């Protein structure tokens, strides 16, 4: 009964897709394989089990940390147990020690007594036991952002080129720090005025409107992609002014030199959300112990100080550094192909996460969905002609480092290709939270987008509404763009937003509880169908011919 109903649903979905978009004559959809994929994905889903391991057991998975390596080793063992072959870790040079926060506590001691909610900034030192000190606030010169530009013409709501930040000069920053130098010795220092976070009266939609998705994945006139496909270029910085990163480094060094006990930053977000990234030098000797406090606590302390009340705080922070973390890892496993096994179709996402939570929506669920998609193909007994390779990356959060290292090692670039460049047939990527997949964006000619549109059309009942193409070779945002930059067909998969950008992305709320199992299950089934089809096509996905290959992006300009 289950198979019969599934086949009926598949046939109905394909008929609707054929009427709406028109299947390419050369795309022979294997409906029997799709029925097997749907049945396996529904009946034997491993999604929540895998997610539990990656979050509850091994999260958070900060690049270079023991947690990240242990998660990669578990993936290697689990894929082998599922029947994958050649599961292994591929090392790459992270260049920084690993880091892990083991313990954190913070308290207001006077004039009231209360616990504080915060997250430790990565790659900062611990306190070597509890420390207590008076609270002071300083507000050194910093970068300010002008109002957002109006929408770009021709696409309502699309952003124009971002306005550059206005940052202080070196002389202005030094003068501002000199003015507060006497305040910081032996103090716990709040850096910056508290952010005024307004009450949200109109929360963002959690499901994307179908018409919006059809516009985003319009093959001939796509809406801007969140991953750089149509993004405006980054403005050129003013060489006479400091960058935000340089200012942060100089303020950190000022606090170290002048004997501050702890630095406190304002999370600046609603409902206790905290985003804690890292000391950008990755050197714990160049910062004092640093905590990002929830806006509600940072604001309370600031208001007490503004009342001229003496505020005393206490913190205990235990952090560990791991020199061996300078080598990080990608984890790779394969389902070997048959007659075209030398050609490879890849799917994956990044395994690393930030450390404020267990990294469920960013990106344990993306890794889980891709592992599940490959598992479904294997468990359904399907025999792909091309090799299917799943790869989970490290270092995405520090700049797509793992995927860039892999592409460089295996493929090179269009301008300087390695042998594997010619046999690569596309990389599918998931990295936008728990929401179901709604469409695809591929680096390549229109023909590549048309194929993906037709490949995804049997899953229109799951909400997949099309595919678009990009000519951009700018990397950024997610790992598919590392392939685009090399001139290879990276395929970014767009998703329903759910609470990703509003609540969970990089925050202390990014946990197992925020995952919608049904959405993840649908995504894995649809991706399995698409990957299997691409692995079995007679021809590889079309690429740009030499005369039409977009130029690579310019090398970044060093900034002061």
XYZ file of C-alpha atoms in Angstrom:
560
model
C 0.000 0.000 0.000
C 2.815 2.420 0.902
C 4.607 1.897 -2.437
C 1.431 2.239 -4.421
C 0.473 5.513 -2.698
C 3.997 6.845 -3.087
C 4.039 6.124 -6.807
C 0.699 7.887 -7.211
C 2.034 10.944 -5.376
C 5.231 10.989 -7.438
C 3.310 10.706 -10.710
C 0.946 13.488 -9.684
C 3.824 15.757 -8.651
C 5.619 15.139 -11.924
C 2.495 15.864 -13.941
C 2.061 19.185 -12.153
C 5.727 20.025 -12.713
C 5.493 19.177 -16.382
C 2.555 21.511 -16.826
C 4.146 24.303 -14.844
C 7.736 24.270 -16.074
C 8.017 21.785 -18.884
C 10.497 18.958 -18.577
C 13.485 19.003 -20.888
C 13.181 16.230 -23.430
C 16.648 14.927 -22.551
C 15.912 14.701 -18.812
C 14.542 11.207 -18.334
C 13.357 11.185 -14.734
C 13.673 7.792 -13.032
C 10.364 7.728 -11.154
C 10.987 4.238 -9.822
C 14.215 5.414 -8.159
C 12.402 8.455 -6.757
C 9.731 6.179 -5.242
C 12.447 4.094 -3.554
C 14.128 7.254 -2.265
C 10.867 8.569 -0.836
C 10.073 5.259 0.824
C 13.518 4.884 2.431
C 13.632 8.507 3.570
C 10.241 8.192 5.250
C 10.415 4.689 6.666
C 13.968 4.606 8.004
C 15.022 8.201 8.609
C 18.201 8.585 10.648
C 18.009 12.376 10.768
C 17.268 12.964 14.449
C 19.722 10.266 15.547
C 22.496 11.846 13.493
C 21.547 15.333 14.660
C 21.650 14.192 18.284
C 25.196 12.905 17.849
C 26.464 16.062 16.149
C 24.830 18.450 18.640
C 24.215 16.858 22.042
C 27.260 14.578 21.976
C 29.855 16.514 19.951
C 28.616 20.105 19.954
C 29.753 22.792 19.869
C 32.221 22.025 17.068
C 34.550 25.025 16.916
C 37.254 24.663 14.281
C 40.461 23.281 15.792
C 38.724 22.024 18.930
C 38.687 18.416 20.120
C 34.897 18.443 19.669
C 35.175 19.179 15.961
C 37.704 16.434 15.332
C 35.672 13.938 17.384
C 32.557 14.781 15.356
C 34.470 14.246 12.101
C 35.779 10.899 13.345
C 32.247 9.834 14.288
C 31.022 10.724 10.784
C 33.821 8.646 9.306
C 32.834 5.620 11.413
C 29.093 6.051 10.857
C 29.307 6.375 7.081
C 31.457 3.244 7.012
C 28.765 1.442 9.020
C 26.191 2.582 6.443
C 28.251 0.945 3.703
C 30.060 3.969 2.305
C 33.642 3.483 1.177
C 36.897 5.408 1.519
C 35.721 7.318 4.592
C 38.628 9.404 5.841
C 39.768 12.688 7.299
C 41.626 15.125 5.056
C 43.874 17.490 7.039
C 44.422 21.123 6.150
C 46.396 23.889 7.811
C 44.218 26.024 10.068
C 47.295 27.785 11.410
C 45.818 28.590 14.821
C 45.612 26.543 18.017
C 42.293 25.009 18.920
C 40.281 26.567 21.731
C 37.485 25.458 24.047
C 35.528 27.136 26.835
C 35.029 24.663 29.681
C 33.326 26.816 32.306
C 31.836 30.266 32.695
C 30.028 32.067 35.495
C 29.365 35.736 36.115
C 27.651 37.680 38.885
C 26.705 41.157 40.027
C 28.044 41.371 43.576
C 27.067 44.967 44.448
C 24.856 47.009 44.630
C 22.544 44.023 43.908
C 23.173 40.317 43.706
C 22.313 38.411 40.540
C 23.682 35.962 37.995
C 24.740 37.194 34.573
C 24.034 35.512 31.235
C 26.886 35.608 28.764
C 29.111 33.693 26.355
C 32.904 33.735 26.280
C 34.600 35.153 23.198
C 36.622 32.439 21.452
C 40.413 32.518 21.526
C 40.518 34.666 24.639
C 42.156 33.638 27.946
C 40.503 32.441 31.133
C 40.617 34.230 34.458
C 42.798 31.693 36.342
C 40.190 31.407 39.055
C 37.420 33.772 40.191
C 38.178 37.477 39.796
C 36.247 40.363 41.303
C 36.483 44.026 40.383
C 34.678 47.295 39.944
C 32.777 47.816 36.696
C 33.638 50.744 34.456
C 32.404 51.618 30.992
C 34.449 53.169 28.238
C 33.274 54.235 24.798
C 36.354 54.591 22.570
C 35.951 55.894 19.017
C 34.406 53.220 16.804
C 32.997 52.673 13.328
C 29.505 53.897 12.565
C 27.249 52.755 9.742
C 25.277 55.282 7.646
C 21.596 54.598 6.929
C 20.948 51.731 4.493
C 20.746 52.718 0.804
C 17.504 52.587 -1.130
C 16.499 49.490 -3.081
C 18.366 48.900 -6.327
C 16.381 49.833 -9.456
C 14.705 47.045 -11.394
C 14.203 44.720 -8.452
C 11.915 46.009 -5.678
C 13.381 45.370 -2.278
C 16.827 44.370 -3.578
C 19.707 46.080 -1.775
C 21.910 48.615 -3.448
C 25.660 48.826 -2.841
C 26.310 48.956 0.911
C 27.455 52.283 2.273
C 30.947 52.094 3.777
C 31.359 52.407 7.520
C 32.829 55.619 8.844
C 35.730 54.690 11.112
C 38.124 56.757 13.219
C 41.698 57.553 12.315
C 44.605 56.187 14.328
C 45.055 59.567 15.994
C 41.380 59.734 16.989
C 41.426 56.248 18.493
C 44.646 56.854 20.421
C 43.268 60.097 21.840
C 40.046 58.381 22.913
C 41.910 55.563 24.643
C 44.319 57.933 26.383
C 41.344 59.761 27.896
C 40.144 56.608 29.719
C 43.502 54.993 30.507
C 43.341 55.736 34.229
C 39.960 53.962 34.606
C 40.765 50.422 33.482
C 43.526 49.046 35.739
C 42.085 46.279 37.913
C 38.602 46.897 36.491
C 36.010 44.853 34.645
C 35.486 46.984 31.565
C 32.280 47.381 29.559
C 33.314 48.526 26.076
C 30.755 50.735 24.351
C 27.347 52.145 25.170
C 24.513 49.606 25.464
C 22.555 48.950 22.293
C 18.944 50.090 22.297
C 17.101 47.008 21.067
C 13.533 47.885 20.071
C 10.587 45.641 20.754
C 9.765 43.633 17.607
C 6.193 44.425 16.598
C 6.336 42.795 13.163
C 8.307 39.530 13.368
C 9.691 38.164 10.093
C 7.863 35.375 8.302
C 9.069 31.870 9.043
C 7.910 30.381 5.742
C 8.848 31.944 2.432
C 5.988 32.933 0.161
C 5.731 30.674 -2.892
C 5.721 33.613 -5.285
C 8.807 35.014 -3.592
C 10.539 31.668 -4.078
C 9.500 31.495 -7.732
C 11.061 34.929 -8.253
C 14.228 33.949 -6.391
C 14.640 30.840 -8.542
C 13.466 32.375 -11.809
C 15.880 30.936 -14.359
C 15.884 34.060 -16.521
C 15.532 36.826 -13.933
C 16.578 35.525 -10.501
C 16.257 37.549 -7.328
C 19.471 38.301 -5.428
C 21.036 35.272 -3.755
C 22.033 35.450 -0.067
C 25.365 33.826 -0.977
C 26.921 36.407 -3.244
C 25.458 35.425 -6.619
C 24.180 38.938 -7.279
C 25.625 40.710 -4.268
C 26.877 44.263 -4.550
C 30.668 44.623 -4.395
C 32.298 45.395 -1.058
C 33.095 49.115 -0.843
C 36.747 50.130 -0.905
C 37.889 51.162 2.583
C 39.323 54.597 3.257
C 43.101 54.023 3.670
C 43.365 56.972 6.063
C 41.033 55.313 8.578
C 41.207 52.169 10.682
C 39.112 49.091 10.020
C 36.710 47.675 12.610
C 38.992 44.663 13.045
C 42.036 46.829 13.641
C 40.134 48.929 16.190
C 39.099 45.769 18.071
C 42.709 44.572 18.170
C 43.977 47.931 19.430
C 41.316 48.171 22.154
C 42.185 44.625 23.254
C 45.879 45.493 23.435
C 45.059 48.681 25.362
C 43.156 46.625 27.964
C 45.994 44.072 28.252
C 48.654 46.762 28.606
C 46.709 48.715 31.206
C 45.761 45.787 33.429
C 42.020 45.300 32.899
C 40.663 42.123 34.503
C 37.844 41.286 32.073
C 36.303 42.854 28.978
C 32.511 42.864 28.553
C 30.775 43.340 25.194
C 27.070 43.935 24.581
C 25.331 41.204 22.571
C 22.918 43.880 21.370
C 20.083 41.468 20.522
C 16.580 40.809 21.821
C 15.310 38.095 24.172
C 18.685 37.123 25.563
C 20.225 36.201 22.219
C 24.022 36.237 22.216
C 26.456 35.982 19.325
C 30.023 35.419 20.484
C 32.620 35.126 17.754
C 36.368 35.345 18.326
C 39.414 37.398 19.083
C 40.518 37.912 15.498
C 44.206 37.514 16.282
C 43.529 33.952 17.558
C 46.224 34.749 20.159
C 45.077 34.532 23.771
C 47.992 36.711 24.894
C 46.604 39.653 22.918
C 43.298 39.940 24.765
C 41.974 39.922 28.309
C 39.259 37.432 29.306
C 36.253 38.564 27.268
C 32.543 37.913 27.692
C 29.604 38.881 25.488
C 26.734 39.660 27.874
C 23.109 39.478 26.881
C 21.773 42.960 26.142
C 19.492 42.867 29.162
C 22.412 42.377 31.600
C 24.755 44.776 29.824
C 22.049 47.432 29.841
C 21.281 46.931 33.523
C 24.907 47.319 34.564
C 25.254 50.402 32.347
C 22.183 52.017 33.879
C 23.496 51.368 37.387
C 26.781 53.018 36.413
C 24.896 55.957 34.887
C 23.224 56.403 38.296
C 26.716 56.851 39.796
C 26.354 53.612 41.722
C 29.421 51.541 42.477
C 29.034 48.223 40.666
C 31.171 45.219 41.556
C 31.225 42.114 39.355
C 32.727 38.645 39.638
C 33.704 36.204 36.873
C 35.179 32.741 36.647
C 36.228 31.613 33.160
C 38.034 28.377 32.309
C 39.327 28.120 28.726
C 41.737 25.650 27.145
C 43.994 25.978 24.105
C 44.980 23.013 21.928
C 48.162 23.445 19.851
C 47.279 20.373 17.773
C 44.235 22.286 16.499
C 46.521 24.074 14.032
C 45.716 21.111 11.795
C 42.003 20.855 11.088
C 40.050 18.368 9.014
C 37.419 17.787 6.383
C 35.665 14.406 6.515
C 34.906 12.625 3.235
C 33.147 9.364 2.314
C 31.949 7.865 -0.980
C 29.400 5.674 -2.703
C 31.468 4.394 -5.650
C 29.980 4.673 -9.105
C 29.769 2.022 -11.787
C 30.649 2.723 -15.420
C 31.378 6.430 -14.782
C 32.982 6.051 -11.345
C 35.916 8.317 -12.254
C 33.460 11.224 -12.414
C 32.261 12.656 -9.095
C 29.101 14.305 -7.794
C 29.557 15.903 -4.378
C 27.200 16.993 -1.616
C 27.921 18.431 1.785
C 27.962 21.298 4.224
C 30.151 22.578 7.021
C 30.559 20.532 10.175
C 32.165 23.233 12.306
C 30.099 25.644 14.378
C 30.455 28.564 16.734
C 30.602 27.778 20.432
C 27.704 29.636 22.068
C 25.372 26.655 21.539
C 25.566 23.195 19.976
C 25.402 24.441 16.377
C 22.165 22.697 15.364
C 20.836 24.987 12.629
C 24.322 26.131 11.667
C 25.189 23.649 10.501
C 24.635 20.260 12.133
C 21.306 19.980 10.336
C 22.893 20.759 6.956
C 25.541 18.106 7.584
C 22.844 15.711 8.784
C 20.631 16.271 5.739
C 23.515 15.599 3.367
C 24.604 12.478 5.235
C 20.984 11.308 5.180
C 20.604 12.015 1.460
C 23.638 9.863 0.696
C 22.493 7.195 3.171
C 19.088 7.021 1.462
C 20.695 6.379 -1.931
C 22.833 3.609 -0.482
C 20.103 2.026 1.647
C 17.588 2.108 -1.220
C 19.890 -0.167 -3.182
C 20.444 2.350 -5.979
C 23.597 2.079 -8.092
C 24.858 5.492 -9.214
C 26.925 5.548 -12.373
C 29.148 8.308 -11.068
C 30.796 8.281 -7.640
C 28.815 10.182 -5.018
C 31.079 11.864 -2.477
C 29.809 13.484 0.707
C 32.156 16.013 2.306
C 31.721 17.911 5.559
C 33.993 20.900 5.998
C 35.910 22.490 8.838
C 36.693 26.185 9.109
C 33.646 27.514 7.274
C 32.947 29.963 10.059
C 36.458 31.399 9.800
C 36.185 32.028 6.045
C 35.294 28.816 4.114
C 38.785 27.582 4.943
C 38.173 23.822 4.740
C 36.316 23.847 1.431
C 38.802 26.284 -0.080
C 41.668 23.998 0.946
C 39.878 20.980 -0.539
C 39.117 22.691 -3.851
C 42.702 23.920 -4.115
C 44.122 20.464 -3.358
C 41.823 18.412 -5.581
C 40.682 20.644 -8.409
C 42.768 23.784 -8.751
C 41.001 26.441 -10.794
C 39.712 26.934 -14.318
C 42.865 28.904 -15.057
C 45.181 26.302 -13.466
C 43.228 23.017 -13.329
C 44.315 19.771 -11.717
C 43.326 16.411 -13.257
C 40.186 16.056 -11.094
C 38.855 19.373 -12.402
C 37.709 17.694 -15.613
C 35.788 14.890 -13.886
C 33.947 17.014 -11.316
C 30.206 17.126 -11.849
C 28.791 19.538 -9.260
C 28.634 20.125 -5.506
C 25.298 20.458 -3.627
C 25.453 22.524 -0.408
C 23.060 23.124 2.511
C 23.748 25.834 5.098
C 20.678 27.913 6.003
C 19.090 26.250 8.979
C 16.231 23.867 9.525
C 13.903 25.128 6.770
C 12.907 22.852 3.883
C 14.704 23.220 0.567
C 12.865 25.531 -1.861
C 15.192 25.734 -4.861
C 18.750 25.710 -6.186
C 21.266 28.204 -7.535
C 24.124 26.880 -9.672
C 27.267 28.469 -11.061
C 27.003 27.738 -14.744
C 25.137 28.451 -17.974
C 21.359 28.536 -18.282
C 21.342 24.916 -19.423
C 22.706 23.798 -16.038
C 19.919 25.658 -14.264
C 17.291 24.164 -16.562
C 18.529 20.652 -15.770
C 18.386 21.280 -12.026
C 14.930 22.825 -12.335
C 13.681 19.681 -14.039
C 15.524 17.372 -11.647
C 13.842 19.083 -8.685
C 10.385 19.261 -10.265
C 9.217 15.826 -9.000
C 9.462 17.334 -5.503
C 7.186 20.305 -6.061
C 4.841 18.753 -3.497
C 7.660 19.358 -0.997
C 7.787 23.050 -1.920
C 10.697 23.012 -4.388
C 9.932 25.678 -6.947
C 12.855 26.039 -9.340
C 16.496 26.694 -10.010
C 18.501 29.714 -11.049
C 22.051 30.351 -12.241
C 24.857 32.696 -11.302
C 27.939 33.933 -13.097
C 29.644 35.180 -9.934
C 32.972 33.677 -8.898
C 33.099 35.640 -5.667
C 33.340 33.373 -2.654
C 31.591 34.148 0.585
C 28.668 33.125 2.723
C 28.858 29.369 2.307
C 30.977 26.545 0.921
C 29.365 26.176 -2.514
C 30.974 29.487 -3.435
C 34.452 27.971 -2.932
C 33.646 25.815 -5.963
C 32.189 28.763 -7.883
C 35.379 30.737 -7.289
C 37.379 27.957 -8.947
C 35.032 27.954 -11.948
C 33.227 24.759 -10.899
C 29.459 24.187 -10.559
C 28.689 24.873 -6.923
C 24.996 24.435 -6.155
C 23.601 26.421 -3.237
C 20.233 25.224 -1.963
C 17.792 27.884 -0.756
C 15.549 27.216 2.225
C 12.596 28.499 4.203
C 13.984 30.955 6.765
C 12.107 29.653 9.845
C 13.940 31.423 12.740
C 17.414 31.229 11.229
C 18.487 34.841 10.758
C 16.176 36.182 13.453
C 16.948 33.784 16.315
C 19.379 30.890 15.825
C 22.132 31.891 13.391
C 25.360 31.980 15.444
C 23.465 32.480 18.712
C 23.217 30.746 22.069
C 19.750 29.493 20.967
C 21.121 27.263 18.189
C 20.211 23.896 19.689
C 18.612 20.552 18.831
C 15.168 21.857 19.838
C 15.108 24.325 16.947
C 15.066 21.613 14.253
C 11.895 20.710 12.341
C 12.196 17.013 11.562
C 9.643 17.048 8.729
C 11.458 19.856 6.917
C 14.811 18.097 7.242
C 13.296 14.808 6.065
C 11.810 16.423 2.957
C 15.096 18.149 2.196
C 17.098 14.924 2.461
C 14.685 13.043 0.185
C 14.675 15.765 -2.469
C 18.471 16.149 -2.392
C 18.908 12.378 -2.650
C 16.714 12.394 -5.750
C 18.610 15.285 -7.326
C 22.073 13.910 -6.534
C 21.175 10.451 -7.819
C 19.805 11.893 -11.056
C 22.900 14.030 -11.671
C 25.084 11.007 -10.916
C 23.232 8.964 -13.541
C 22.871 11.425 -16.423
C 24.559 10.451 -19.646
C 26.360 13.793 -19.752
C 27.928 15.892 -17.008
C 26.306 19.149 -15.938
C 27.014 21.844 -18.546
C 29.758 24.329 -17.745
C 30.738 27.667 -19.186
C 32.893 27.231 -22.307
C 36.313 28.843 -22.213
C 35.225 31.979 -24.052
C 32.324 32.568 -21.644
C 33.919 31.635 -18.325
C 33.538 34.627 -15.980
C 36.760 36.180 -14.791
C 37.957 35.231 -11.296
C 37.466 37.831 -8.566
C 40.333 40.242 -7.906
C 42.638 39.513 -5.017
C 41.570 41.339 -1.833
C 43.276 44.651 -1.143
C 45.169 44.783 2.165
C 43.517 47.112 4.678
C 45.121 49.074 7.507
